[in-house]
Tab-separated table of C-alpha atoms in Angstrom:
chain	number	residue	atom	x	y	z
A	1	MET	CA	-0.011	0.039	-0.021
A	2	ARG	CA	1.322	3.395	-0.954
A	3	VAL	CA	1.165	6.120	1.634
A	4	LYS	CA	1.484	9.748	0.550
A	5	LEU	CA	3.404	11.850	3.056
A	6	LYS	CA	2.458	15.467	2.696
A	7	GLY	CA	5.339	17.876	2.324
A	8	LEU	CA	8.022	15.226	2.049
A	9	ASN	CA	11.208	16.681	0.519
A	10	ARG	CA	13.755	14.534	-1.336
A	11	VAL	CA	17.403	15.697	-1.716
A	12	ALA	CA	19.941	13.765	-3.818
A	13	LYS	CA	23.497	13.934	-2.512
A	14	ARG	CA	26.631	12.649	-4.310
A	15	LEU	CA	29.026	10.777	-2.004
A	16	ALA	CA	32.793	10.813	-2.072
A	17	ASP	CA	32.937	7.570	-3.998
A	18	GLY	CA	30.752	9.100	-6.768
A	19	SER	CA	27.572	7.335	-5.853
A	20	VAL	CA	24.325	9.160	-5.343
A	21	ILE	CA	22.033	8.729	-2.291
A	22	ASP	CA	18.624	10.188	-1.511
A	23	TYR	CA	17.966	11.897	1.766
A	24	TYR	CA	14.396	12.558	2.871
A	25	TYR	CA	13.247	15.458	4.965
A	26	ALA	CA	9.827	15.864	6.629
A	27	TRP	CA	9.447	19.167	4.707
A	28	LYS	CA	11.776	21.606	2.992
A	29	GLY	CA	14.074	22.832	5.717
A	30	GLY	CA	12.648	20.272	8.162
A	31	PRO	CA	14.407	17.428	9.994
A	32	ARG	CA	15.958	14.555	8.088
A	33	LEU	CA	14.041	11.322	8.339
A	34	GLU	CA	15.487	8.012	9.587
A	35	GLY	CA	15.191	4.568	7.964
A	36	LYS	CA	14.487	3.419	4.399
A	37	LEU	CA	11.784	5.118	2.430
A	38	GLY	CA	8.378	3.544	3.297
A	39	SER	CA	9.678	1.534	6.210
A	40	PRO	CA	7.926	1.583	9.618
A	41	GLU	CA	10.992	3.420	11.006
A	42	PHE	CA	10.678	6.007	8.224
A	43	ILE	CA	6.985	6.549	8.804
A	44	ALA	CA	7.491	6.867	12.569
A	45	SER	CA	10.247	9.396	12.005
A	46	TYR	CA	7.960	11.422	9.715
A	47	ASN	CA	5.075	11.384	12.174
A	48	ALA	CA	7.278	12.442	15.025
A	49	ALA	CA	8.603	15.439	13.037
A	50	VAL	CA	5.135	16.540	12.081
A	51	ALA	CA	3.850	16.231	15.615
A	52	GLN	CA	6.747	18.333	16.896
A	53	LYS	CA	6.123	20.926	14.145
A	54	HIS	CA	2.503	21.442	15.248
A	55	LYS	CA	3.158	21.353	18.980
A	56	PRO	CA	1.962	24.579	20.499
A	57	ASP	CA	4.682	26.877	21.832
A	58	ASP	CA	3.981	27.156	25.537
A	59	ARG	CA	6.335	30.116	25.820
A	60	ILE	CA	4.068	32.612	24.088
A	61	LEU	CA	0.724	34.158	24.950
A	62	ARG	CA	-1.075	32.386	22.090
A	63	PHE	CA	-0.660	29.202	24.010
A	64	LEU	CA	-2.782	30.676	26.828
A	65	LEU	CA	-5.459	31.937	24.361
A	66	ASP	CA	-5.785	28.413	22.919
A	67	ALA	CA	-5.708	26.667	26.299
A	68	TYR	CA	-8.438	28.921	27.722
A	69	GLN	CA	-10.716	28.172	24.746
A	70	ASP	CA	-10.321	24.495	25.482
A	71	ALA	CA	-11.171	24.881	29.132
A	72	THR	CA	-14.589	24.400	30.689
A	73	ASP	CA	-14.461	27.998	31.917
A	74	PHE	CA	-14.944	28.903	28.262
A	75	THR	CA	-16.877	25.998	26.840
A	76	ASP	CA	-19.510	26.261	29.534
A	77	LEU	CA	-20.374	29.835	28.588
A	78	ALA	CA	-23.527	30.641	26.649
A	79	ASP	CA	-23.205	30.379	22.868
A	80	ARG	CA	-23.577	34.073	22.325
A	81	THR	CA	-20.958	34.856	24.970
A	82	ARG	CA	-18.453	32.387	23.481
A	83	ALA	CA	-18.922	33.987	20.045
A	84	ASP	CA	-18.312	37.471	21.549
A	85	TYR	CA	-15.193	36.208	23.350
A	86	ARG	CA	-13.774	34.626	20.200
A	87	LYS	CA	-14.079	37.939	18.397
A	88	HIS	CA	-12.081	39.726	21.086
A	89	ILE	CA	-9.601	36.870	21.411
A	90	ARG	CA	-8.743	37.294	17.691
A	91	ILE	CA	-7.989	40.991	18.357
A	92	ILE	CA	-5.807	39.995	21.359
A	93	ASP	CA	-4.000	37.293	19.288
A	94	ALA	CA	-3.193	39.823	16.525
A	95	GLU	CA	-1.451	42.116	19.018
A	96	TYR	CA	-0.002	39.720	21.622
A	97	GLY	CA	-0.106	36.227	20.128
A	98	ASP	CA	3.689	36.017	19.994
A	99	PHE	CA	4.301	37.905	23.247
A	100	PRO	CA	6.630	35.933	25.542
A	101	ILE	CA	4.830	34.617	28.717
A	102	ALA	CA	8.002	35.212	30.751
A	103	ALA	CA	7.785	38.979	29.826
A	104	LEU	CA	4.447	39.314	31.608
A	105	ALA	CA	6.411	39.709	34.898
A	106	ASP	CA	8.105	42.840	33.525
A	107	ARG	CA	6.382	45.815	35.073
A	108	ARG	CA	6.454	47.618	31.734
A	109	THR	CA	4.099	45.022	30.323
A	110	ARG	CA	1.125	46.390	32.183
A	111	GLY	CA	1.795	49.866	30.828
A	112	ASP	CA	2.104	48.498	27.344
A	113	MET	CA	-1.227	46.612	27.553
A	114	LEU	CA	-3.016	49.699	28.979
A	115	ALA	CA	-1.578	51.782	26.187
A	116	TRP	CA	-2.871	49.168	23.666
A	117	ARG	CA	-6.361	49.448	25.212
A	118	ASP	CA	-6.171	53.250	24.897
A	119	ARG	CA	-5.363	52.853	21.138
A	120	LEU	CA	-8.355	50.584	20.753
A	121	ALA	CA	-10.517	53.091	22.542
A	122	ILE	CA	-9.905	55.638	19.785
A	123	LYS	CA	-12.356	53.616	17.685
A	124	SER	CA	-14.645	52.443	20.507
A	125	ARG	CA	-14.212	52.817	24.197
A	126	ARG	CA	-16.796	50.278	25.040
A	127	GLN	CA	-15.292	47.621	22.790
A	128	ALA	CA	-11.794	48.500	24.078
A	129	ASP	CA	-12.987	47.725	27.574
A	130	TYR	CA	-14.527	44.484	26.461
A	131	THR	CA	-11.432	43.319	24.733
A	132	PHE	CA	-9.253	44.258	27.736
A	133	ALA	CA	-11.699	42.479	30.068
A	134	VAL	CA	-11.420	39.299	28.034
A	135	LEU	CA	-7.615	39.451	28.200
A	136	ALA	CA	-7.800	40.075	31.956
A	137	ARG	CA	-10.093	37.049	32.302
A	138	ILE	CA	-7.682	34.829	30.421
A	139	MET	CA	-4.766	36.156	32.471
A	140	SER	CA	-6.665	35.448	35.690
A	141	TRP	CA	-7.535	31.958	34.554
A	142	SER	CA	-3.914	31.334	33.609
A	143	LEU	CA	-2.562	32.663	36.889
A	144	ASP	CA	-4.876	30.332	38.869
A	145	ARG	CA	-3.371	27.425	36.955
A	146	GLY	CA	0.241	28.442	37.349
A	147	LEU	CA	0.650	29.181	33.637
A	148	VAL	CA	1.742	32.815	34.141
A	149	PRO	CA	3.849	34.558	36.786
A	150	VAL	CA	1.497	37.497	37.162
A	151	ASN	CA	-1.740	39.060	35.789
A	152	PRO	CA	-0.739	42.412	34.343
A	153	CYS	CA	-4.336	43.314	33.539
A	154	ARG	CA	-5.693	43.014	37.077
A	155	ALA	CA	-7.784	45.958	38.225
A	156	GLY	CA	-7.221	47.844	34.960
A	157	GLY	CA	-10.301	50.005	35.295
A	158	ARG	CA	-12.292	51.180	32.304
A	159	VAL	CA	-11.995	53.870	29.653
A	160	TYR	CA	-15.726	53.916	28.912
A	161	ARG	CA	-17.663	56.208	31.223
A	162	ALA	CA	-21.218	56.589	30.046
A	163	GLY	CA	-23.629	59.084	31.522
A	164	ARG	CA	-26.395	56.488	31.733
A	165	THR	CA	-29.034	59.059	32.705
A	166	ASP	CA	-29.141	59.750	28.998
A	167	ASN	CA	-29.862	56.114	28.290
A	168	VAL	CA	-32.941	55.695	30.333
A	169	TRP	CA	-36.210	55.247	28.586
A	170	THR	CA	-38.403	58.195	29.506
A	171	SER	CA	-42.172	58.208	29.611
A	172	VAL	CA	-42.073	60.194	26.385
A	173	ASP	CA	-39.901	57.477	24.744
A	174	GLU	CA	-42.395	54.845	25.939
A	175	ALA	CA	-45.471	56.711	24.637
A	176	ALA	CA	-43.821	57.355	21.292
A	177	PHE	CA	-42.973	53.699	20.862
A	178	TYR	CA	-46.487	52.528	21.657
A	179	ALA	CA	-47.872	55.149	19.311
A	180	LYS	CA	-45.627	54.567	16.272
A	181	ALA	CA	-44.030	51.055	16.583
A	182	PRO	CA	-45.653	47.944	15.135
A	183	ALA	CA	-48.171	46.407	17.539
A	184	HIS	CA	-46.441	43.052	17.649
A	185	LEU	CA	-43.450	44.744	19.380
A	186	HIS	CA	-45.545	46.481	22.118
A	187	LEU	CA	-45.595	43.480	24.403
A	188	ALA	CA	-41.784	43.190	24.210
A	189	LEU	CA	-41.553	46.758	25.559
A	190	ALA	CA	-44.026	46.073	28.363
A	191	LEU	CA	-42.293	42.860	29.346
A	192	ALA	CA	-38.887	44.539	29.498
A	193	LEU	CA	-40.192	47.495	31.541
A	194	TRP	CA	-42.128	45.295	34.015
A	195	THR	CA	-39.603	42.528	34.469
A	196	GLY	CA	-36.180	44.029	33.802
A	197	GLN	CA	-35.029	40.920	31.907
A	198	ARG	CA	-32.563	40.576	29.050
A	199	GLN	CA	-33.688	40.352	25.431
A	200	GLY	CA	-32.659	36.709	25.135
A	201	ASP	CA	-34.659	35.662	28.221
A	202	LEU	CA	-37.741	37.457	27.010
A	203	LEU	CA	-37.586	35.989	23.535
A	204	ALA	CA	-37.311	32.586	25.070
A	205	LEU	CA	-40.443	32.954	27.179
A	206	THR	CA	-43.353	30.534	26.429
A	207	TRP	CA	-46.900	30.526	27.804
A	208	ALA	CA	-45.754	27.787	30.174
A	209	ASN	CA	-43.700	30.454	31.963
A	210	TYR	CA	-46.826	32.493	32.765
A	211	ASP	CA	-49.492	31.225	35.111
A	212	GLY	CA	-51.716	34.235	35.141
A	213	THR	CA	-50.099	35.984	38.070
A	214	HIS	CA	-46.378	35.319	37.867
A	215	ILE	CA	-43.642	34.762	35.257
A	216	ARG	CA	-41.198	31.970	36.127
A	217	LEU	CA	-37.936	31.715	34.281
A	218	ILE	CA	-34.311	30.661	34.428
A	219	GLN	CA	-31.999	33.391	33.180
A	220	ARG	CA	-30.086	32.060	30.226
A	221	LYS	CA	-26.916	34.101	30.815
A	222	THR	CA	-26.410	32.499	34.233
A	223	ILE	CA	-26.764	28.922	32.862
A	224	ARG	CA	-23.495	27.014	32.320
A	225	LYS	CA	-23.862	24.655	29.418
A	226	ARG	CA	-22.861	21.528	31.394
A	227	GLN	CA	-24.711	22.590	34.519
A	228	ARG	CA	-28.221	23.370	33.298
A	229	SER	CA	-29.578	23.546	36.849
A	230	SER	CA	-27.227	26.425	37.860
A	231	GLY	CA	-29.154	29.167	36.079
A	232	LYS	CA	-30.702	31.891	38.287
A	233	ARG	CA	-34.377	31.108	38.836
A	234	LEU	CA	-36.755	34.031	39.118
A	235	VAL	CA	-40.461	34.264	40.061
A	236	ILE	CA	-41.686	37.664	38.926
A	237	PRO	CA	-45.051	39.034	39.987
A	238	VAL	CA	-46.871	40.459	36.982
A	239	GLY	CA	-48.100	44.043	37.372
A	240	ALA	CA	-51.639	44.945	36.247
A	241	PRO	CA	-50.595	46.761	32.977
A	242	LEU	CA	-48.478	43.844	31.884
A	243	LYS	CA	-51.079	41.275	32.988
A	244	GLU	CA	-53.726	43.022	30.873
A	245	ARG	CA	-51.495	42.686	27.746
A	246	LEU	CA	-50.584	39.099	28.463
A	247	ASP	CA	-54.096	37.889	29.223
A	248	ALA	CA	-55.379	39.502	25.985
A	249	LEU	CA	-52.934	37.295	23.998
A	250	ARG	CA	-52.828	34.201	26.111
A	251	PRO	CA	-54.230	31.153	24.316
A	252	ALA	CA	-57.445	29.926	25.862
A	253	ASP	CA	-55.964	26.420	26.041
A	254	ALA	CA	-52.634	27.623	27.401
A	255	GLU	CA	-52.623	24.686	29.812
A	256	ALA	CA	-52.601	22.210	26.963
A	257	GLU	CA	-51.092	22.172	23.475
A	258	HIS	CA	-49.984	25.876	23.419
A	259	ARG	CA	-47.919	25.825	26.593
A	260	ASP	CA	-44.733	25.637	24.515
A	261	ARG	CA	-45.739	28.415	22.208
A	262	HIS	CA	-43.482	31.546	22.529
A	263	ILE	CA	-45.055	34.663	23.989
A	264	LEU	CA	-43.170	37.035	21.696
A	265	LEU	CA	-43.679	36.265	18.037
A	266	THR	CA	-42.966	37.822	14.637
A	267	LEU	CA	-45.711	39.033	12.294
A	268	ARG	CA	-45.622	35.458	10.875
A	269	ASP	CA	-46.376	34.046	14.314
A	270	THR	CA	-42.889	32.439	14.436
A	271	PRO	CA	-40.398	32.728	17.294
A	272	TRP	CA	-37.872	35.551	16.986
A	273	THR	CA	-34.196	35.045	16.297
A	274	ASP	CA	-31.894	37.382	18.257
A	275	HIS	CA	-30.661	39.038	15.033
A	276	GLY	CA	-34.168	39.431	13.557
A	277	PHE	CA	-35.523	40.971	16.754
A	278	ARG	CA	-32.617	43.418	17.046
A	279	ALA	CA	-33.111	44.505	13.416
A	280	SER	CA	-36.895	44.982	13.825
A	281	TRP	CA	-36.558	46.791	17.142
A	282	ARG	CA	-33.910	49.167	15.772
A	283	LYS	CA	-36.149	50.067	12.786
A	284	ALA	CA	-39.177	50.493	15.107
A	285	CYS	CA	-37.277	52.911	17.338
A	286	ILE	CA	-36.200	54.983	14.287
A	287	ASP	CA	-39.743	55.119	13.018
A	288	ALA	CA	-41.012	56.139	16.533
A	289	GLY	CA	-38.297	58.799	16.893
A	290	VAL	CA	-36.815	57.079	19.916
A	291	VAL	CA	-33.090	57.799	19.845
A	292	GLY	CA	-30.127	57.386	22.185
A	293	VAL	CA	-31.599	54.270	23.905
A	294	THR	CA	-31.448	50.567	23.151
A	295	PHE	CA	-33.464	47.527	24.256
A	296	HIS	CA	-30.706	46.728	26.767
A	297	ASP	CA	-31.313	50.090	28.396
A	298	LEU	CA	-34.792	48.900	29.292
A	299	ARG	CA	-33.163	46.616	31.901
A	300	GLY	CA	-31.633	49.611	33.719
A	301	THR	CA	-34.794	51.633	33.232
A	302	ALA	CA	-36.750	48.982	35.014
A	303	VAL	CA	-34.314	49.149	37.912
A	304	THR	CA	-34.662	52.947	38.026
A	305	ARG	CA	-38.452	52.847	37.922
A	306	LEU	CA	-38.624	50.279	40.682
A	307	ALA	CA	-36.380	52.411	42.906
A	308	LEU	CA	-38.420	55.575	42.215
A	309	ALA	CA	-41.523	53.586	43.208
A	310	GLY	CA	-39.897	52.900	46.564
A	311	ALA	CA	-38.541	49.373	46.006
A	312	THR	CA	-35.459	48.450	48.000
A	313	PRO	CA	-32.324	47.107	46.275
A	314	VAL	CA	-33.088	43.625	47.616
A	315	GLU	CA	-36.631	43.755	46.192
A	316	ILE	CA	-35.328	45.033	42.846
A	317	ALA	CA	-32.708	42.245	42.627
A	318	THR	CA	-35.399	39.635	43.323
A	319	ILE	CA	-37.351	40.813	40.264
A	320	THR	CA	-34.567	41.580	37.777
A	321	GLY	CA	-31.987	38.955	38.791
A	322	HIS	CA	-29.238	41.477	39.207
A	323	SER	CA	-26.792	40.992	42.116
A	324	LEU	CA	-27.125	43.468	44.935
A	325	ARG	CA	-23.817	44.950	43.961
A	326	ASP	CA	-25.038	45.571	40.365
A	327	VAL	CA	-28.305	47.127	41.610
A	328	HIS	CA	-26.341	49.531	43.825
A	329	GLU	CA	-24.010	50.406	40.983
A	330	ILE	CA	-26.851	51.090	38.643
A	331	LEU	CA	-28.681	53.260	41.106
A	332	ASP	CA	-25.614	55.054	42.374
A	333	ALA	CA	-23.541	55.732	39.293
A	334	HIS	CA	-25.339	54.971	36.117
A	335	TYR	CA	-29.068	55.613	35.996
A	336	LEU	CA	-30.473	57.702	38.808
A	337	SER	CA	-27.612	60.203	39.045
A	338	ARG	CA	-29.257	61.845	42.050
A	339	ASP	CA	-32.620	62.007	40.369
A	340	PRO	CA	-34.443	65.088	41.673
A	341	ARG	CA	-37.579	63.011	42.250
A	342	LEU	CA	-35.736	61.139	44.980
A	343	ALA	CA	-34.667	64.378	46.625
A	344	GLU	CA	-38.285	65.553	46.531
A	345	ALA	CA	-39.511	62.283	48.084
A	346	ALA	CA	-36.863	62.490	50.795
A	347	ILE	CA	-37.908	66.036	51.802
A	348	ARG	CA	-41.617	65.017	51.906
A	349	LYS	CA	-40.721	62.084	54.196
A	350	LEU	CA	-38.753	64.456	56.399
A	351	GLU	CA	-41.714	66.893	56.615
A	352	SER	CA	-44.164	64.162	57.435
A	353	GLY	CA	-41.816	62.853	60.189
């Protein structure tokens, strides 16, 4: 049986006695192979050379990028998160793939990486922070496993500082959307404002998740692929305005065959894809004249409205699924920004006391 060895390079050499002998190399410029052409020793020599050629170099940062993507810390992430990480890992690899791991201990490395993030920020501060956060995560994972001497990205801060008060949906935005946006998108807005859930979790809702008084769900972003039971479970009381909309659309036989039917549907009564919903939502906002806010901003808007209604951070976290730390951060730095309505409420309380 003939076996074709890819890249095999033959070189004829004339010996001192005038005879000619063929030497074989695994590839041009590669190691010379042992044994007679086609012999088991020859094949073994070729395979060993090829294996050595493709062995990852554990002295450079690309080795860490590849190792992380093979680890459960990465593979257990949600599909969308893994896709986002891969995009940023390619950016990291282009800049630091050949960077020596040993040089991470040099104090100048941290400065170099922060300067690189600043260069990325010229194009997009938010994306620069995301890329740097992915690198920091990989460095932290590597440090825990003894693969690097230090994490030069630790506590690197952020370059993106958004004034999130400008990204809260106002009552004017809400009214404009209901007035001008297609009717099949109205329920999505109501669900987001009254539950504070992410787009993906709302698109995944079926009528089985709604019992007439509460919405029960497991947040997809908190689910690890190999540990389906680890997702954050929420039981959200349904406010009267949202209940009215849900009950108007709820199938009469929701307890039977329609339990698995999605709550949010396209005009063709089919479940939304993430991409399709984002495109339709973006167009609806443009048509309604709603600018400067996204669907994701509805999550923070819900937190804001709950706080203004008097809900405590613990109560808010129970509904939206945020950690208490995230709720405090949203309320303190991003959304409320010392909302004057809170100041008015505080004075009224003081007067009444």
